[in-house]
Short mmCIF file of C-alpha atoms and ligand atoms in Angstrom, two decimals:
data_model
loop_
_atom_site.label_atom_id
_atom_site.label_comp_id
_atom_site.label_asym_id
_atom_site.label_seq_id
_atom_site.Cartn_x
_atom_site.Cartn_y
_atom_site.Cartn_z
CA MET A 428 104.73 77.45 93.71
CA ALA A 429 107.91 79.44 94.26
CA SER A 430 109.54 78.90 97.61
CA SER A 431 109.62 81.82 99.96
CA ASN A 432 113.12 82.74 101.07
CA ILE A 433 112.71 86.30 102.18
CA LYS A 434 114.82 87.89 104.90
CA CYS A 435 112.88 88.48 108.12
CA PHE A 436 113.09 91.08 110.88
CA GLN A 437 112.45 90.02 114.45
CA LEU A 438 109.83 92.09 116.25
CA ASN A 439 110.04 93.03 119.92
CA THR A 440 107.45 90.27 120.53
CA GLY A 441 109.95 87.66 119.29
CA ALA A 442 107.92 87.00 116.11
CA PHE A 443 109.48 87.24 112.67
CA MET A 444 108.13 89.52 109.94
CA PRO A 445 109.24 89.14 106.30
CA ALA A 446 111.23 92.25 105.35
CA VAL A 447 109.31 92.56 102.07
CA GLY A 448 105.53 92.48 102.04
CA LEU A 449 102.88 93.27 99.49
CA GLY A 450 101.02 96.55 99.98
CA CYS A 451 97.37 95.75 99.26
CA PHE A 452 96.09 99.31 98.91
CA MET A 453 95.48 99.76 95.18
CA GLY A 454 95.57 103.57 95.23
CA PRO A 455 93.02 106.29 96.01
CA THR A 456 91.10 105.82 92.75
CA GLN A 457 90.67 102.09 93.32
CA THR A 458 89.42 101.97 96.90
CA GLY A 459 86.97 99.20 97.73
CA GLU A 460 86.46 95.48 97.32
CA SER A 461 87.60 94.22 93.95
CA GLU A 462 88.49 91.03 92.13
CA HIS A 463 91.70 92.81 91.12
CA VAL A 464 92.82 92.89 94.75
CA THR A 465 92.08 89.18 95.11
CA ALA A 466 93.98 88.42 91.90
CA MET A 467 96.96 90.50 93.05
CA VAL A 468 97.19 88.73 96.41
CA LYS A 469 96.76 85.28 94.80
CA LEU A 470 99.56 86.03 92.35
CA ALA A 471 101.81 87.25 95.14
CA LEU A 472 101.15 84.10 97.17
CA ASP A 473 102.16 82.01 94.14
CA LEU A 474 105.34 84.03 93.75
CA GLY A 475 106.38 83.50 97.36
CA TYR A 476 105.04 86.55 99.18
CA ARG A 477 104.07 85.74 102.74
CA HIS A 478 103.61 89.22 104.23
CA PHE A 479 100.50 91.22 103.31
CA ASP A 480 99.65 94.72 104.44
CA THR A 481 96.03 95.78 104.31
CA VAL A 482 93.78 98.25 106.03
CA ASN A 483 90.18 98.55 107.08
CA SER A 484 89.67 102.07 105.74
CA THR A 485 90.22 101.22 102.06
CA CYS A 486 87.54 98.56 102.35
CA ASN A 487 89.33 95.74 100.58
CA GLU A 488 89.91 93.32 103.46
CA SER A 489 87.27 90.90 102.08
CA SER A 490 89.02 90.80 98.72
CA VAL A 491 92.36 90.10 100.41
CA GLY A 492 90.55 87.48 102.50
CA ASP A 493 89.17 85.80 99.36
CA ALA A 494 92.72 85.15 98.17
CA LEU A 495 93.77 83.89 101.61
CA ARG A 496 90.74 81.60 101.84
CA GLY A 497 91.79 79.95 98.57
CA THR A 498 95.46 79.36 99.38
CA THR A 499 97.13 76.15 100.47
CA VAL A 500 99.83 78.14 102.28
CA PRO A 501 99.39 77.39 105.99
CA ARG A 502 98.20 80.32 108.10
CA SER A 503 101.30 79.93 110.26
CA GLU A 504 103.50 80.86 107.27
CA LEU A 505 101.62 84.07 106.58
CA PHE A 506 102.20 87.46 108.17
CA LEU A 507 99.06 89.60 108.00
CA THR A 508 98.84 93.24 108.98
CA THR A 509 95.71 95.33 109.12
CA LYS A 510 94.91 98.69 110.67
CA LEU A 511 92.42 100.33 112.96
CA ASP A 512 90.56 103.13 111.21
CA GLN A 513 90.32 106.60 112.76
CA LYS A 514 86.53 106.35 113.10
CA ASP A 515 86.96 103.16 115.16
CA HIS A 516 89.25 104.43 117.93
CA GLY A 517 86.37 104.15 120.38
CA ARG A 518 85.49 100.57 119.40
CA VAL A 519 88.74 98.70 118.88
CA ARG A 520 87.52 95.22 119.73
CA GLU A 521 84.50 95.47 117.44
CA ALA A 522 86.59 96.86 114.58
CA LEU A 523 89.25 94.16 114.89
CA HIS A 524 86.63 91.41 114.95
CA ALA A 525 85.05 92.87 111.79
CA SER A 526 88.48 92.88 110.10
CA LEU A 527 89.11 89.25 111.12
CA THR A 528 85.76 88.20 109.67
CA LYS A 529 86.50 89.91 106.37
CA LEU A 530 90.00 88.48 106.19
CA GLY A 531 88.72 85.04 107.21
CA VAL A 532 91.32 84.52 109.93
CA ASP A 533 91.29 84.11 113.71
CA TYR A 534 94.09 86.59 114.34
CA VAL A 535 96.28 89.13 112.59
CA ASP A 536 100.02 89.07 113.06
CA LEU A 537 100.12 92.82 113.44
CA TYR A 538 97.39 95.34 114.22
CA LEU A 539 98.29 98.99 113.66
CA MET A 540 96.61 102.19 114.77
CA HIS A 541 96.42 103.75 111.29
CA TRP A 542 96.76 107.38 112.43
CA PRO A 543 97.12 108.99 115.86
CA MET A 544 93.99 111.15 115.44
CA ALA A 545 90.52 109.77 116.05
CA TYR A 546 87.32 110.75 114.29
CA ASP A 547 84.04 110.96 116.09
CA GLU A 548 81.47 108.36 115.11
CA SER A 549 79.45 110.65 112.82
CA GLY A 550 81.46 109.51 109.83
CA THR A 551 80.15 106.82 107.54
CA SER A 552 83.50 106.16 105.92
CA SER A 553 87.16 106.74 106.57
CA HIS A 554 87.99 110.42 107.04
CA SER A 555 84.35 111.57 106.88
CA GLY A 556 83.85 112.08 110.61
CA LYS A 557 84.85 115.10 112.69
CA THR A 558 88.46 114.96 113.78
CA LEU A 559 88.97 114.90 117.52
CA GLN A 560 91.77 117.06 118.85
CA PRO A 561 94.69 115.44 120.74
CA ASP A 562 93.15 116.09 124.18
CA GLU A 563 89.65 114.85 123.21
CA LYS A 564 88.60 111.30 124.06
CA PRO A 565 89.53 108.76 122.97
CA THR A 566 93.12 109.99 122.90
CA PHE A 567 95.60 107.78 121.08
CA VAL A 568 96.89 106.62 124.48
CA GLU A 569 93.38 105.44 125.41
CA THR A 570 92.99 103.74 122.04
CA TRP A 571 96.36 102.05 122.53
CA LYS A 572 95.19 100.62 125.87
CA GLU A 573 92.22 99.08 124.05
CA MET A 574 94.57 97.63 121.44
CA GLU A 575 96.63 96.04 124.22
CA ALA A 576 93.54 94.02 125.13
CA SER A 577 93.63 92.36 121.69
CA LEU A 578 97.01 90.84 122.60
CA ALA A 579 95.50 89.21 125.66
CA GLU A 580 92.55 88.02 123.60
CA GLY A 581 94.89 86.54 120.97
CA THR A 582 93.21 88.37 118.08
CA ALA A 583 96.43 90.28 117.38
CA LYS A 584 99.88 88.72 117.86
CA ALA A 585 101.54 92.13 117.87
CA ILE A 586 100.31 95.72 117.94
CA GLY A 587 101.85 98.86 116.56
CA VAL A 588 101.16 102.29 115.14
CA SER A 589 101.32 104.08 111.82
CA ASN A 590 102.06 107.68 110.92
CA PHE A 591 103.52 108.33 114.39
CA SER A 592 106.40 110.78 114.82
CA VAL A 593 109.07 111.10 117.50
CA LYS A 594 106.68 113.49 119.29
CA THR A 595 103.60 111.24 119.26
CA LEU A 596 105.63 108.10 119.99
CA THR A 597 107.25 109.82 122.96
CA GLU A 598 103.82 110.75 124.30
CA LEU A 599 102.61 107.17 123.85
CA LEU A 600 105.69 105.60 125.45
CA ASN A 601 105.25 107.90 128.46
CA HIS A 602 101.93 106.19 129.15
CA THR A 603 102.54 102.51 128.41
CA ASP A 604 105.08 99.79 128.96
CA LYS A 605 103.79 97.96 125.86
CA VAL A 606 106.22 99.29 123.26
CA PRO A 607 104.74 99.25 119.73
CA ALA A 608 106.26 96.46 117.66
CA VAL A 609 106.12 98.54 114.48
CA ASN A 610 105.63 102.11 113.32
CA GLN A 611 104.58 102.23 109.66
CA VAL A 612 105.32 105.53 107.94
CA GLU A 613 105.93 106.98 104.50
CA LEU A 614 109.60 106.33 103.90
CA HIS A 615 111.86 106.38 100.82
CA PRO A 616 114.95 108.37 99.80
CA SER A 617 112.89 111.57 99.32
CA LEU A 618 111.54 111.22 102.87
CA PRO A 619 114.17 109.12 104.66
CA GLN A 620 112.99 109.77 108.24
CA HIS A 621 116.53 109.53 109.65
CA GLU A 622 115.65 110.92 113.09
CA LEU A 623 112.57 108.71 113.45
CA LEU A 624 114.55 105.63 112.38
CA ALA A 625 117.21 106.29 115.03
CA PHE A 626 114.54 106.89 117.68
CA CYS A 627 112.66 103.68 116.83
CA ARG A 628 115.81 101.59 116.59
CA GLU A 629 116.87 102.63 120.10
CA ARG A 630 113.49 101.57 121.47
CA GLY A 631 113.11 98.27 119.63
CA ILE A 632 110.38 99.54 117.29
CA LEU A 633 110.65 98.28 113.71
CA LEU A 634 109.96 100.94 111.10
CA THR A 635 107.98 99.77 108.09
CA ALA A 636 108.24 101.88 104.96
CA TYR A 637 105.06 102.60 103.09
CA SER A 638 105.29 103.94 99.54
CA PRO A 639 108.83 102.45 99.59
CA VAL A 640 109.45 102.89 95.86
CA GLY A 641 108.12 106.44 96.18
CA LYS A 642 105.10 105.54 94.01
CA PHE A 643 107.74 105.54 91.27
CA LYS A 644 107.68 109.35 91.20
CA PHE A 645 111.47 109.84 91.42
CA ALA A 646 112.78 106.39 90.51
CA ASP A 647 113.98 107.63 87.12
CA ASP A 648 116.22 110.28 88.68
CA PRO A 649 119.66 109.91 87.00
CA GLU A 650 121.42 109.49 90.35
CA ILE A 651 119.14 106.58 91.24
CA THR A 652 119.33 104.89 87.84
CA ALA A 653 123.14 105.23 87.77
CA ILE A 654 123.52 103.38 91.07
CA ALA A 655 120.94 100.77 90.03
CA ASP A 656 122.68 100.23 86.67
CA ALA A 657 126.02 99.71 88.41
CA HIS A 658 124.42 96.78 90.25
CA HIS A 659 122.54 95.53 87.13
CA ALA A 660 119.39 96.11 89.12
CA SER A 661 116.22 98.12 88.63
CA SER A 662 115.49 101.37 90.43
CA ALA A 663 112.80 99.62 92.46
CA GLN A 664 115.28 96.97 93.60
CA LEU A 665 117.72 99.69 94.60
CA LEU A 666 115.14 101.64 96.61
CA LEU A 667 113.87 98.51 98.37
CA SER A 668 117.39 97.17 99.02
CA TRP A 669 118.36 100.50 100.59
CA GLY A 670 115.26 100.30 102.80
CA VAL A 671 115.91 96.78 104.01
CA GLN A 672 119.66 97.34 104.44
CA ARG A 673 118.99 100.26 106.79
CA GLY A 674 116.73 98.00 108.85
CA THR A 675 113.25 98.90 107.68
CA ALA A 676 110.60 96.55 106.31
CA VAL A 677 109.16 97.52 102.91
CA ILE A 678 105.66 96.95 101.51
CA PRO A 679 105.62 97.89 97.82
CA LYS A 680 102.36 97.50 95.93
CA THR A 681 102.33 96.12 92.42
CA VAL A 682 99.83 94.16 90.37
CA HIS A 683 102.44 92.87 87.90
CA ALA A 684 104.14 89.48 88.24
CA THR A 685 107.46 90.70 86.83
CA ARG A 686 107.56 93.58 89.30
CA MET A 687 106.48 91.36 92.20
CA ARG A 688 109.41 89.03 91.46
CA GLU A 689 111.78 91.96 91.03
CA ASN A 690 110.71 93.50 94.34
CA LEU A 691 111.66 90.31 96.18
CA GLN A 692 115.15 90.14 94.70
CA LEU A 693 117.22 92.53 96.75
CA PHE A 694 120.99 93.01 96.92
CA ASN A 695 123.71 94.56 99.08
CA LEU A 696 124.57 98.20 98.54
CA THR A 697 128.03 99.61 99.15
CA GLN A 698 128.61 102.15 101.90
CA ALA A 699 128.91 104.85 99.21
CA ASP A 700 125.56 103.81 97.69
CA MET A 701 123.91 103.93 101.10
CA GLU A 702 125.32 107.37 101.79
CA ALA A 703 124.20 108.65 98.39
CA LEU A 704 120.63 107.48 98.97
CA ASP A 705 120.65 108.71 102.57
CA ALA A 706 121.48 112.18 101.23
CA PHE A 707 119.22 112.08 98.14
CA HIS A 708 116.51 114.17 99.86
CA LYS A 709 118.95 117.08 100.21
CA LYS A 710 118.86 117.74 96.48
CA PRO A 711 116.78 120.86 95.69
CA GLY A 712 113.07 120.02 95.59
CA MET A 713 113.63 116.39 96.48
CA HIS A 714 112.63 116.36 100.16
CA ARG A 715 108.97 115.59 99.84
CA SER A 716 106.08 113.27 100.53
CA VAL A 717 104.90 111.40 97.45
CA CYS A 718 101.60 110.73 99.23
CA GLY A 719 101.03 114.44 99.79
CA PHE A 720 100.58 114.16 103.55
CA HIS A 721 103.61 116.38 104.23
CA SER A 722 102.70 119.02 101.74
CA ALA A 723 102.67 122.80 101.62
CA GLU A 724 99.28 122.62 99.87
CA LEU A 725 97.73 121.07 102.97
CA GLY A 726 98.45 124.33 104.81
CA GLY A 727 100.39 122.67 107.62
CA SER A 728 97.76 120.17 108.70
CA CYS A 729 96.73 116.62 107.91
CA TRP A 730 93.35 115.01 108.69
CA GLY A 731 92.56 117.87 111.09
CA TRP A 732 95.76 117.94 113.14
CA THR A 733 98.44 120.55 112.64
CA TYR A 734 101.93 119.39 111.74
CA GLU A 735 102.96 120.59 115.19
CA GLN A 736 100.38 118.28 116.80
CA LEU A 737 101.54 115.45 114.56
CA GLY A 738 105.19 116.22 115.35
CA TRP A 739 106.01 116.72 111.69
CA GLN A 740 108.52 119.28 110.57
CA MET A 741 107.40 121.78 107.96
CA THR A 742 110.91 122.43 106.76
CA VAL A 743 114.10 120.44 106.57
CA GLY A 744 117.32 122.31 105.92
CA GLY A 745 115.24 125.34 105.02
CA VAL A 746 113.26 123.42 102.41
CA HIS A 747 109.48 123.71 102.65
CA LEU A 748 107.84 120.26 102.69
N1 NAP B 1392 99.89 103.38 106.76
C1 NAP B 1392 99.50 104.25 105.84
O1 NAP B 1392 98.95 105.34 106.14
C2 NAP B 1392 99.76 103.93 104.39
C3 NAP B 1392 99.64 104.96 103.43
C4 NAP B 1392 99.91 104.63 102.08
C5 NAP B 1392 100.29 103.34 101.73
N2 NAP B 1392 100.38 102.36 102.68
C6 NAP B 1392 100.76 100.96 102.33
O2 NAP B 1392 101.94 100.98 101.52
C7 NAP B 1392 101.71 100.22 100.34
C8 NAP B 1392 102.57 100.72 99.20
O3 NAP B 1392 102.48 102.12 99.06
P1 NAP B 1392 102.08 102.87 97.72
O4 NAP B 1392 101.26 102.04 96.86
O5 NAP B 1392 101.60 104.21 98.16
O6 NAP B 1392 103.49 103.16 97.00
P2 NAP B 1392 104.67 102.28 96.35
O7 NAP B 1392 104.55 100.87 96.76
O8 NAP B 1392 105.92 103.03 96.61
O9 NAP B 1392 104.38 102.45 94.80
C9 NAP B 1392 103.38 101.77 94.13
C10 NAP B 1392 103.48 102.18 92.65
O10 NAP B 1392 104.76 101.80 92.13
C11 NAP B 1392 104.59 100.88 91.05
N3 NAP B 1392 105.61 99.84 91.22
C12 NAP B 1392 105.76 98.95 92.24
N4 NAP B 1392 106.83 98.16 92.03
C13 NAP B 1392 107.38 98.57 90.85
C14 NAP B 1392 108.51 98.15 90.10
N5 NAP B 1392 109.30 97.13 90.48
N6 NAP B 1392 108.78 98.79 88.92
C15 NAP B 1392 107.99 99.81 88.48
N7 NAP B 1392 106.91 100.27 89.17
C16 NAP B 1392 106.61 99.64 90.35
C17 NAP B 1392 103.16 100.35 91.14
O11 NAP B 1392 102.60 100.14 89.87
P3 NAP B 1392 101.92 98.76 89.38
O12 NAP B 1392 100.97 98.27 90.40
O13 NAP B 1392 101.24 99.18 88.10
O14 NAP B 1392 103.06 97.83 89.14
C18 NAP B 1392 102.43 101.50 91.83
O15 NAP B 1392 102.01 102.46 90.87
C19 NAP B 1392 100.20 100.37 100.12
O16 NAP B 1392 99.68 99.38 99.28
C20 NAP B 1392 99.68 100.26 101.53
O17 NAP B 1392 99.61 98.88 101.91
C21 NAP B 1392 100.14 102.65 104.01
#
């Protein structure tokens, strides 16, 4: 088994989180339990991955758990993240216990509120309930208070949020002294989240980048490949190295051994490289979400909240997102 020698970031709890993790969401067309998920996680464990990011809403926690149940890697060497689904904001403890059972562990290292908006309990699956508006109960502040209880119970070693903006984080921080350890958001050179990164850094919140290689939708841009070539590296290694060098954790998903190895082998960028990637999103048409959450087609809303309620900007530098 390959040894794991991956740089770690220290969370505001004092715990260490490997800077590179494996994203366990296989993509919207492959939601659900699957032997492919188990095989991917097993392979990653063999190649030295110790940080795994999963989520209740894509219903593959049992498949991730099957790989964890079969490993000889001690639990103490693993860093497991899962997320509270929107339909479960009113039943945090129950939802976390269900996740722990599926994963086959006694605790997660990090429990994230997947989105700030809650759904009512009429939904049978993720996103199928009625979205509650920001002032309807449970608000994300109330849900956060329930998540705090999991720290005391020991079922989560750290708690955090996902898809929070400066606006929603500010609202949360106004009502708690338990600062989220992590905010996980879409983040790559086409959506660099500069303002959010500065805000989180000042408050001791680690940003984790999801879709960190941009789902490979712009990795073949000549500017990206030229910088990567100069370092004899791949585009993926460049994008992930940029992410880690600016102080964000990255959780790329891949099912391929060669790519898994590649994604762990990062390098130092020059100041000029960093600046080029920091500014990449300013190129015409390049400032965009590869996941489609910040998208003109969504008509300025996502999962039932307006971009204003989410604290997302519709335009950057005059460019429509
Ligand atoms: N919190 C949230 O709301 C949220 C939302 C979305 C995602 N996430 C998390 O973020 C993780 C990753 O995000 P993502 O899957 O959207 O995007 P991503 O990791 O940026 O991209 C994944 C895609 O890139 C390919 N890829 C990965 N490494 C590569 C490499 N070295 N060379 C070439 N292609 C490579 C993969 O293909 P192959 O598998 O074929 O190699 C896959 O098609 C998810 O698994 C999930 O854990 C969280």
